[in-house]
Coordinates of C-alpha atoms in Angstrom, one line a residue:
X5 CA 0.0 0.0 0.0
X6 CA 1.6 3.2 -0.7
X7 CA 1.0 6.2 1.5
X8 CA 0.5 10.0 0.0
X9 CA 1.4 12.8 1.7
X10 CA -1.6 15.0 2.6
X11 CA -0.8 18.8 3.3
X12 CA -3.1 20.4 6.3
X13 CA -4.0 23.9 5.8
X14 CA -1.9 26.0 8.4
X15 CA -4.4 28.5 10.9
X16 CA -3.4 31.3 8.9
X17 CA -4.6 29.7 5.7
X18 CA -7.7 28.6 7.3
X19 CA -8.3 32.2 8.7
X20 CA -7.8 33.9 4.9
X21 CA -10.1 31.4 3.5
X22 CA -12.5 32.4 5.9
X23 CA -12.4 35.8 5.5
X24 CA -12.8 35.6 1.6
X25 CA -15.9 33.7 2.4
X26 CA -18.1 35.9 4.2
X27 CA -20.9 37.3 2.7
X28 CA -21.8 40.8 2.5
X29 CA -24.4 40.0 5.9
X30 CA -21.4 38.7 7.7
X31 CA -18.7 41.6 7.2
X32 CA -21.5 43.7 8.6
X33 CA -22.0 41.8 11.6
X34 CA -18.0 41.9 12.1
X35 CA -17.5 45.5 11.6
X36 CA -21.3 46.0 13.9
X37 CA -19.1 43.7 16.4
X38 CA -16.1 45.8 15.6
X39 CA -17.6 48.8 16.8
X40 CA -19.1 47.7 20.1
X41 CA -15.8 46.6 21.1
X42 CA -13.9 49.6 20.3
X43 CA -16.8 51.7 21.8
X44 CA -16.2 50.0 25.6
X45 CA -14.5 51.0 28.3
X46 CA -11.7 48.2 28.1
X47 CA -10.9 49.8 24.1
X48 CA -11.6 53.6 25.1
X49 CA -9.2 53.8 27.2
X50 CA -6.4 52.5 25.2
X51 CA -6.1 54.9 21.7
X52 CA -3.0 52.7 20.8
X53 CA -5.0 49.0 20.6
X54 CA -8.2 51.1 19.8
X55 CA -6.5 52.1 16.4
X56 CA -4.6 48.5 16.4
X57 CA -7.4 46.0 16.7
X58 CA -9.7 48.5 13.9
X59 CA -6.3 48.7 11.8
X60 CA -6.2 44.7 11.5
X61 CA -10.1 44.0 11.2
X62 CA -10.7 46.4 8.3
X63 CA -7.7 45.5 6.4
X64 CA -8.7 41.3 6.6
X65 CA -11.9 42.1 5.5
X66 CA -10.3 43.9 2.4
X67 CA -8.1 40.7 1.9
X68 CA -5.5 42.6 2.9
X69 CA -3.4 39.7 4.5
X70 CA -0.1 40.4 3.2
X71 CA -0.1 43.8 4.8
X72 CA -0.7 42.3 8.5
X73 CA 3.2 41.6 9.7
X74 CA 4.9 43.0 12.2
X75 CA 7.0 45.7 9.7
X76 CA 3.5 47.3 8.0
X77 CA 1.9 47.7 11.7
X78 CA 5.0 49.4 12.7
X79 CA 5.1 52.2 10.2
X80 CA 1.5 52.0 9.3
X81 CA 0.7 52.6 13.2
X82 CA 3.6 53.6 15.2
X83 CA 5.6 55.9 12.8
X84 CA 8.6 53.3 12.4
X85 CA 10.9 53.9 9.4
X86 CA 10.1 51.3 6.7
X87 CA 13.8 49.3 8.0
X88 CA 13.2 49.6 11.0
X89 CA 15.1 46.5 13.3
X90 CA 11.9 43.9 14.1
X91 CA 14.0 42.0 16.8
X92 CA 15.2 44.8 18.8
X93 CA 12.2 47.3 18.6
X94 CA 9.2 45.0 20.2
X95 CA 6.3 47.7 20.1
X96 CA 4.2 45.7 17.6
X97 CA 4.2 42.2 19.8
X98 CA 3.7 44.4 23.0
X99 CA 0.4 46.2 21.5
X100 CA -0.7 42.7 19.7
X101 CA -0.5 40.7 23.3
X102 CA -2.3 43.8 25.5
X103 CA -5.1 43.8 22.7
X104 CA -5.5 40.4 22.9
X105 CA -5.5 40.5 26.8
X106 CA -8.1 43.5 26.2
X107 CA -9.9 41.0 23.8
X108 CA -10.6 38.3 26.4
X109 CA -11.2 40.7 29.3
X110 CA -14.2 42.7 26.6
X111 CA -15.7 39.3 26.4
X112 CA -15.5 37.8 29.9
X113 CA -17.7 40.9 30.6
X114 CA -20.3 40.4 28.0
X115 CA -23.6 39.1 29.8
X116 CA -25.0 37.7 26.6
X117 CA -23.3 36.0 23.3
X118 CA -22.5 38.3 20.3
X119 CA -23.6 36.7 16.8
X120 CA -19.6 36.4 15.7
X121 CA -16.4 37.0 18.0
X122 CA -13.2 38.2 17.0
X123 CA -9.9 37.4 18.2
X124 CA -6.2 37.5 17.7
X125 CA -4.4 34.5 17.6
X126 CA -0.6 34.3 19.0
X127 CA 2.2 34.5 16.6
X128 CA 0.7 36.2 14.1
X129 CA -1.4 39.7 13.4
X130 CA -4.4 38.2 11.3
X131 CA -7.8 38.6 13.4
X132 CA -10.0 35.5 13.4
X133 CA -14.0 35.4 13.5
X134 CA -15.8 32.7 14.6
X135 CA -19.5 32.7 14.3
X136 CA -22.3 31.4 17.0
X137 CA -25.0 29.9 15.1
X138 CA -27.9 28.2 17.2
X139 CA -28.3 24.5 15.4
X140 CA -31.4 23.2 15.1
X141 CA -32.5 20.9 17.6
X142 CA -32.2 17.3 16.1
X143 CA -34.7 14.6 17.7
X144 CA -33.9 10.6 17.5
X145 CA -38.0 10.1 18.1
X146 CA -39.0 7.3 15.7
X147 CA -42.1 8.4 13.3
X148 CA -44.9 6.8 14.2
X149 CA -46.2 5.1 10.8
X150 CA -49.3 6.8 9.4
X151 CA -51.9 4.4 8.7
X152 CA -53.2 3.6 5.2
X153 CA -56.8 3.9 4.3
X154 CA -58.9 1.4 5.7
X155 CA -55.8 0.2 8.1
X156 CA -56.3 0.3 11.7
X157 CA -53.0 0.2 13.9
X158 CA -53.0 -2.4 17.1
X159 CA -52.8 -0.5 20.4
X160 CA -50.0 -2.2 22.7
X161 CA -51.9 -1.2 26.6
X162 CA -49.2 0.4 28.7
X163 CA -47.8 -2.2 31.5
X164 CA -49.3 -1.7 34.8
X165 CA -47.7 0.0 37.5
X166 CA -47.6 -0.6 40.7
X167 CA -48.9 1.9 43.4
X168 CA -45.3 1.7 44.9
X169 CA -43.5 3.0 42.0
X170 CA -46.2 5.7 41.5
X171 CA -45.8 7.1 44.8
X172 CA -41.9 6.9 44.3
X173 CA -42.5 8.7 41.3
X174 CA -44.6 11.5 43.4
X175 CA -41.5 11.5 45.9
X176 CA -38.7 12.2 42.9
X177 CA -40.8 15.1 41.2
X178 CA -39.8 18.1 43.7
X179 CA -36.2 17.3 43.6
X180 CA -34.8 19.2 41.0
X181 CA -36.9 22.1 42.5
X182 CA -34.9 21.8 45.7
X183 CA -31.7 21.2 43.8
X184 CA -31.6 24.2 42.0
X185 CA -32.9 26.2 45.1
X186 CA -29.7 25.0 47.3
X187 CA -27.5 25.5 44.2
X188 CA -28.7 29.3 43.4
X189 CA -28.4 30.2 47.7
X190 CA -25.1 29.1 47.6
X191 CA -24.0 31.1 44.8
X192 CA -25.7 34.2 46.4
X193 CA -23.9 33.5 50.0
X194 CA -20.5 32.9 48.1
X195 CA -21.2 36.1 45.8
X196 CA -22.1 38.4 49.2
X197 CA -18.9 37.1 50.7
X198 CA -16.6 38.1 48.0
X199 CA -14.3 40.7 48.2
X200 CA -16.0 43.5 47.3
X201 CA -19.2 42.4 47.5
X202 CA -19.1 41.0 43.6
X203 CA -17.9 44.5 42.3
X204 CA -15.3 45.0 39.7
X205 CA -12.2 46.0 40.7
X206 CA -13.1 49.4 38.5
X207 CA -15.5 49.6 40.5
X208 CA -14.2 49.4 44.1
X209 CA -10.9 51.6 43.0
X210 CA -13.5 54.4 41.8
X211 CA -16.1 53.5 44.9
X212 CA -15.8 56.7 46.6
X213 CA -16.4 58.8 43.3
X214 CA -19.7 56.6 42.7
X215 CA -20.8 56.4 46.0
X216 CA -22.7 60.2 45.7
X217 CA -22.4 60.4 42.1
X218 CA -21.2 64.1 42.1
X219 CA -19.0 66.0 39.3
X220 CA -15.1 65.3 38.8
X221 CA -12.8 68.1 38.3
X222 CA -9.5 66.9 36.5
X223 CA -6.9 69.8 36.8
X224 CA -3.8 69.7 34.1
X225 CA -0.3 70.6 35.6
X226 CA 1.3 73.6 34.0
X227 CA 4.2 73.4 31.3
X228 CA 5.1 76.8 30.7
X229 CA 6.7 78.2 27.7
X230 CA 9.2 80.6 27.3
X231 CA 10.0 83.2 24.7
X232 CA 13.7 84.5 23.5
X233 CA 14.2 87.7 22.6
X234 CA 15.3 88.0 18.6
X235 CA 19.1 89.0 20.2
X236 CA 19.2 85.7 22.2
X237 CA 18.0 83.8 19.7
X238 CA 20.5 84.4 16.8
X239 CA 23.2 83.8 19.0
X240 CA 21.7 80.7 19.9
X241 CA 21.5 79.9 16.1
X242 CA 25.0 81.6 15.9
X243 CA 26.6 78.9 18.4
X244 CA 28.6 81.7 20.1
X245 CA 30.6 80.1 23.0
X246 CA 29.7 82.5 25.8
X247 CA 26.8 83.9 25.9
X248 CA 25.4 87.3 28.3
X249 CA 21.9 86.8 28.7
X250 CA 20.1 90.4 29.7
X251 CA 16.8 91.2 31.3
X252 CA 14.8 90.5 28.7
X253 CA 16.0 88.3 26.8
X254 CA 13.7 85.2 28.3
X255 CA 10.2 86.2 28.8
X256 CA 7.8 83.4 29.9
X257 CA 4.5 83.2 27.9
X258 CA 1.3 84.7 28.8
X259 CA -0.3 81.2 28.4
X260 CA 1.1 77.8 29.3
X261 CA 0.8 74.5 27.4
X262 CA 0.6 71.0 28.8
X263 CA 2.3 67.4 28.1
X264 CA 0.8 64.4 25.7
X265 CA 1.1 62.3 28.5
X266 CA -1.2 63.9 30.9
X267 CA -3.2 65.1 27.9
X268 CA -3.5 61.1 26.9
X269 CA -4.4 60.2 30.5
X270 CA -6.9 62.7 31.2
X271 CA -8.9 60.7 27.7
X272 CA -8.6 57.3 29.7
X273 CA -9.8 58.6 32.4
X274 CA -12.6 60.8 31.5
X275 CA -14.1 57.8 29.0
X276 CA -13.8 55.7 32.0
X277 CA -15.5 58.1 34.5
X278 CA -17.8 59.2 31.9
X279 CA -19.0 55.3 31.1
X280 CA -20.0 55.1 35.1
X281 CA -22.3 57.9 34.7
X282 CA -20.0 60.6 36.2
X283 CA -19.8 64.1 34.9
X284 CA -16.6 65.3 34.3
X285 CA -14.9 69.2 34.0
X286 CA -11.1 69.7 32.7
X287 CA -9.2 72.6 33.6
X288 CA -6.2 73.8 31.7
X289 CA -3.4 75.0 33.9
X290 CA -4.5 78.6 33.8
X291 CA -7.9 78.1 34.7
X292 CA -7.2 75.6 37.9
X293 CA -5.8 78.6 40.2
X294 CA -8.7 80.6 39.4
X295 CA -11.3 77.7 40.7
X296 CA -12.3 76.8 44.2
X297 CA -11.9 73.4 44.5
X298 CA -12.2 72.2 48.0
X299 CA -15.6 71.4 47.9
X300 CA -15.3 68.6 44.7
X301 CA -13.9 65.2 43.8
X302 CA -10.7 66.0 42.2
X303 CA -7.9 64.5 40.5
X304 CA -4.5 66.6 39.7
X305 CA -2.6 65.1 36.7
X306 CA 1.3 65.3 36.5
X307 CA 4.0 65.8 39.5
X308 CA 6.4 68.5 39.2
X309 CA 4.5 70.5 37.1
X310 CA 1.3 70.2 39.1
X311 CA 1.6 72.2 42.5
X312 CA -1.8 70.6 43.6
X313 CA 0.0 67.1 43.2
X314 CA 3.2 68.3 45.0
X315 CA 1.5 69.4 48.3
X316 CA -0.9 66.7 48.5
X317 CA 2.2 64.5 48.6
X318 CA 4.8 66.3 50.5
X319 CA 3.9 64.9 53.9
X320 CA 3.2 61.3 53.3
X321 CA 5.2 58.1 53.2
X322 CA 5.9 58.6 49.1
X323 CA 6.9 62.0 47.7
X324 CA 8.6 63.6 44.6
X325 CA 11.8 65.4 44.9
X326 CA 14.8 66.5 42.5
X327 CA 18.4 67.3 42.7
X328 CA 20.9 68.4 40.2
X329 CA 22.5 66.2 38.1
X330 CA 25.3 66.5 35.4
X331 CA 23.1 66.4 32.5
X332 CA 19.9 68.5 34.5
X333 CA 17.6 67.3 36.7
X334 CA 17.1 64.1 37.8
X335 CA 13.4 63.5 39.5
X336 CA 12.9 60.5 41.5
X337 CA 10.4 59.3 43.9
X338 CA 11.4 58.8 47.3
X339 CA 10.1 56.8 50.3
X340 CA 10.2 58.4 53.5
X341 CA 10.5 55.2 55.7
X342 CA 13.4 54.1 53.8
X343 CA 15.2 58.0 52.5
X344 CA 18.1 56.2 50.6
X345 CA 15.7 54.0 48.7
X346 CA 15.0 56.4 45.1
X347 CA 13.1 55.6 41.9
X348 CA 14.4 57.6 39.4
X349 CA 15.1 58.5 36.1
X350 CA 17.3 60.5 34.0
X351 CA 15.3 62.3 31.4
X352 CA 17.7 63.8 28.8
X353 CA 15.4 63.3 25.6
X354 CA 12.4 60.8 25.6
X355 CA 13.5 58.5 23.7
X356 CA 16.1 57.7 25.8
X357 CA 14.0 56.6 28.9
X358 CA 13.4 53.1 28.6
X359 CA 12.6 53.2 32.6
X360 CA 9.9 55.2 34.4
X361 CA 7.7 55.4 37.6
X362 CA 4.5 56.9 39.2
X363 CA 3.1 57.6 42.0
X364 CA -1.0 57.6 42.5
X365 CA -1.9 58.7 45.9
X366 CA -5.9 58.7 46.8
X367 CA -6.9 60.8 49.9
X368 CA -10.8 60.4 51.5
X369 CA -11.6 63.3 53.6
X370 CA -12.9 62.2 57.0
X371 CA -16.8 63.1 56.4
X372 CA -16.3 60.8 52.7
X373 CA -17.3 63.7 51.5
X374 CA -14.9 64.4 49.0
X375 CA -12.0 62.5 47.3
X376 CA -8.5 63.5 45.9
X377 CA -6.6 61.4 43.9
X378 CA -2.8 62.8 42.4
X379 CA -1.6 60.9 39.7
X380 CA 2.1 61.9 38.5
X381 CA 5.1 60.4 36.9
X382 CA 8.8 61.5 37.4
X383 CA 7.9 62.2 33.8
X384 CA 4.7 62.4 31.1
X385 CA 5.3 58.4 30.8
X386 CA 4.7 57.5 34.2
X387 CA 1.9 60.1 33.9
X388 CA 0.5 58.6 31.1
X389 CA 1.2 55.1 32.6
X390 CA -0.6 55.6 36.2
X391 CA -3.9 57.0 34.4
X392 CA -4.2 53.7 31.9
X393 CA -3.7 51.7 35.0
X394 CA -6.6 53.2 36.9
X395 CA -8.9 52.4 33.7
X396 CA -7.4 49.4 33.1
X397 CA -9.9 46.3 35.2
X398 CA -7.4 43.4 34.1
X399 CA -4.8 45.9 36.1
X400 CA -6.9 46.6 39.1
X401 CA -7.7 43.1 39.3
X402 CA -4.0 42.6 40.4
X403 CA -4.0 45.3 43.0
X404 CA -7.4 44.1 44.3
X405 CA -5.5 40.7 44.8
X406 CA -2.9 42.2 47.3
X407 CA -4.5 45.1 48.6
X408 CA -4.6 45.2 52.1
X409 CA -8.0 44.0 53.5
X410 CA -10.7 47.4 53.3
X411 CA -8.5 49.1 50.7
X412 CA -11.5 50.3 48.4
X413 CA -12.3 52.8 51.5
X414 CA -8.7 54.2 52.5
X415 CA -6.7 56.3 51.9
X416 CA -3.6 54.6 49.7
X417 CA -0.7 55.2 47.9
X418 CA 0.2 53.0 45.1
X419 CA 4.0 53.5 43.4
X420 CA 4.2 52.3 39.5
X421 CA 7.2 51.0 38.1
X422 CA 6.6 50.8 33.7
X423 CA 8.8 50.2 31.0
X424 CA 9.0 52.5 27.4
X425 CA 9.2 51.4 24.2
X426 CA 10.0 54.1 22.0
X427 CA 7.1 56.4 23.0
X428 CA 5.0 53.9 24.1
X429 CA 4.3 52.6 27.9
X430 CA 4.2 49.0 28.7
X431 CA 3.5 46.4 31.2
X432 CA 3.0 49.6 34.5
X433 CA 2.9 47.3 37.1
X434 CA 2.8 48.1 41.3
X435 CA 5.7 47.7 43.0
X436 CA 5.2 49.4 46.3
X437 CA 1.6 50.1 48.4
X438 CA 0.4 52.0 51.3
X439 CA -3.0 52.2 53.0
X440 CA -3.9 53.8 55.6

């Protein structure tokens, strides 16, 4: 007998040949689906695997399959050069593994079945769709012959039972009543016991904003720009080796800007508070010293440009500071318990810090009637970071897990540690809390 080779389709051949098959019906459903997901709060608060996860849909159900590897995603999504180094620059394979993560965690929520899921297999970029399709109900009753004209069909008399097995029969009806009753009290007792009380972590981090339901103010720290006088400036361009700067010559702006980071967090925050029913106000820098705010849930974004976020920390067990260093500043966060212990960075440009840390502090007053939370970063990274972290439930999960016991109602400190790829945070992750 001679054997012949048969060739199995690979997953990624499977997936293609799907995708060419789907009728005009079914690439609606996808892109329908498509848009739910990237309308939630687990897609919302994430622009970067918002614009991934729509980036590969739409181009497989184009056909587009060539164009999903890691080099196109790069420079179609993260401004890489066209030759840019795949091994060493790992921003595509982060973003594909936290959307996928993001994936599971949008459809562990769901509380009924979509008509078609899609996913992201590992080890490649190509999105797969499998469909839910209720099958029809098959029954293995025999037909019971029809009779012909004329034909009369003998009647077999049921056996007699016994008036034993009919009360036995009377006994066994109630029982999957009673089943079922101790089943569902045991799932509510276990539920009520839970830490939590069965809320998401989301939930129980943000408890004390939803608990009265009252308006958030998110206050912007201050980046201010400076002017140079047309003097100054062309012996900047000049390169002169000693220059005599003059009153005058540097003149802050009338108006100060901000940084992406905090800019990029207040968006994850505000779609998440936003999503729980909670109105939400941003002030620019300016506008923040002009505002009472001690009478409203708050939250100052950024550290050392953010003087609200400064003095909220100054006294506690984790607080920024700064000293000189040979290149400029160096910030770091310190811990008062331990005052050699530093997390720190040396920002020179951006792109060289491959290393960063936050600091998110949450303070109840006494009366629970307001809450401050300052989120900052010992730059717009760990900025950036701390706010995706506070939207992010798969995150908060994690914290829920080691919190000390009653954490959703203290006060707490929780310091970030994250790593940056190119501009990009990943994997912000808590290194140090404190609850009190």
């Amino acid at each position: 007998m001679r054997l012949r080779k048969i060739s199995l389709p690979t997953m990624e051949t499977q997936t293609r040949e799907r995708s060419r098959e789907l009728t005009p019906e079914q690439a609606a459903s996808v892109l329908a689906e498509l848009d739910a997901i990237l309308a939630s709060p687990t897609f919302t608060s994430s622009k970067r695997c918002h614009d991934f996860l729509e980036c590969i849909v739409k181009h497989a159900l184009a056909g587009n399959y060539d164009e999903l590897n890691e080099r196109f995603l790069g420079v179609e999504l993260f401004g890489r050069k066209v030759d840019f180094d795949t091994g060493a620059d790992s921003i595509v394979r982060v973003r594909a593994s936290d959307v996928r993560r993001r994936l599971a965690q949008y459809y562990s929520g769901r509380s009924s079945p979509s008509a078609v899921t899609i996913g992201l297999s590992s080890g490649n970029y190509i999105p797969t769709f499998q469909w839910h399709v209720a099958e029809d109900k098959k029954t293995n009753e025999a037909r019971v012959p029809e009779p012909s004209h004329g034909e009369l069909l003998p009647v077999t008399p049921d056996p007699p039972r016994s008036n034993a097995w009919l009360g036995f029969r009377s006994f066994l009806r109630p029982l999957p009543i009673i089943i079922a009753v101790l089943v569902l009290t045991t799932i509510v007792v276990v539920w009520n016991f839970r830490p939590g009380n069965g809320k998401s972590a989301v939930e129980q981090f943000w408890k004390p904003f939803l608990r009265n339901k009252t308006k958030v103010t998110l206050c912007l720290g201050d980046s201010h720009l400076y002017w140079l006088s047309s003097d100054l400036r062309q012996k900047v361009d000049d390169n002169q080796p000693s220059i005599v700067v003059k009153p005058g010559d540097i003149v802050k702006a009338s108006s100060g800007g901000t940084q992406i980071g905090d800019v990029r967090g207040v968006i994850s925050l505000t779609s998440l508070l936003n999503s729980r029913g909670l109105v939400t106000q941003v002030l620019w820098p300016q506008e923040s010293h002009n505002v009472a705010l001690d009478h409203t849930n708050v939250i100052y974004l950024g550290a050392f440009n953010n003087v609200w976020t400064m003095n909220l920390n100054r006294n506690l067990r984790f607080f920024f500071d700064s000293v000189d260093g040979e290149h400029g500043p160096i910030w770091f966060i310190r811990d008062r318990q331990h005052p050699d212990k530093r997390w720190m960075t040396e920002k020179i440009t951006a792109q060289r810090t491959d290393h960063s840390y936050a600091l998110i502090t949450r303070i109840i007053d006494p009366d629970r009637s307001r809450v401050q939370i300052a989120i900052g970063g010992v730059d717009e990274f760990g900025t950036q970071a701390a706010c995706e972290f506070l939207a992010d439930g798969t995150a908060l999960s994690e914290l829920a897990n080691n919190a000390p016991k009653g954490w959703q109602d203290r006060n707490l400190q929780l310091l970030l540690e994250m790593d940056i790829s190119g501009i990009v945070v990943v994997n912000p992750k808590v290194i140090a809390i404190q609850v009190w």
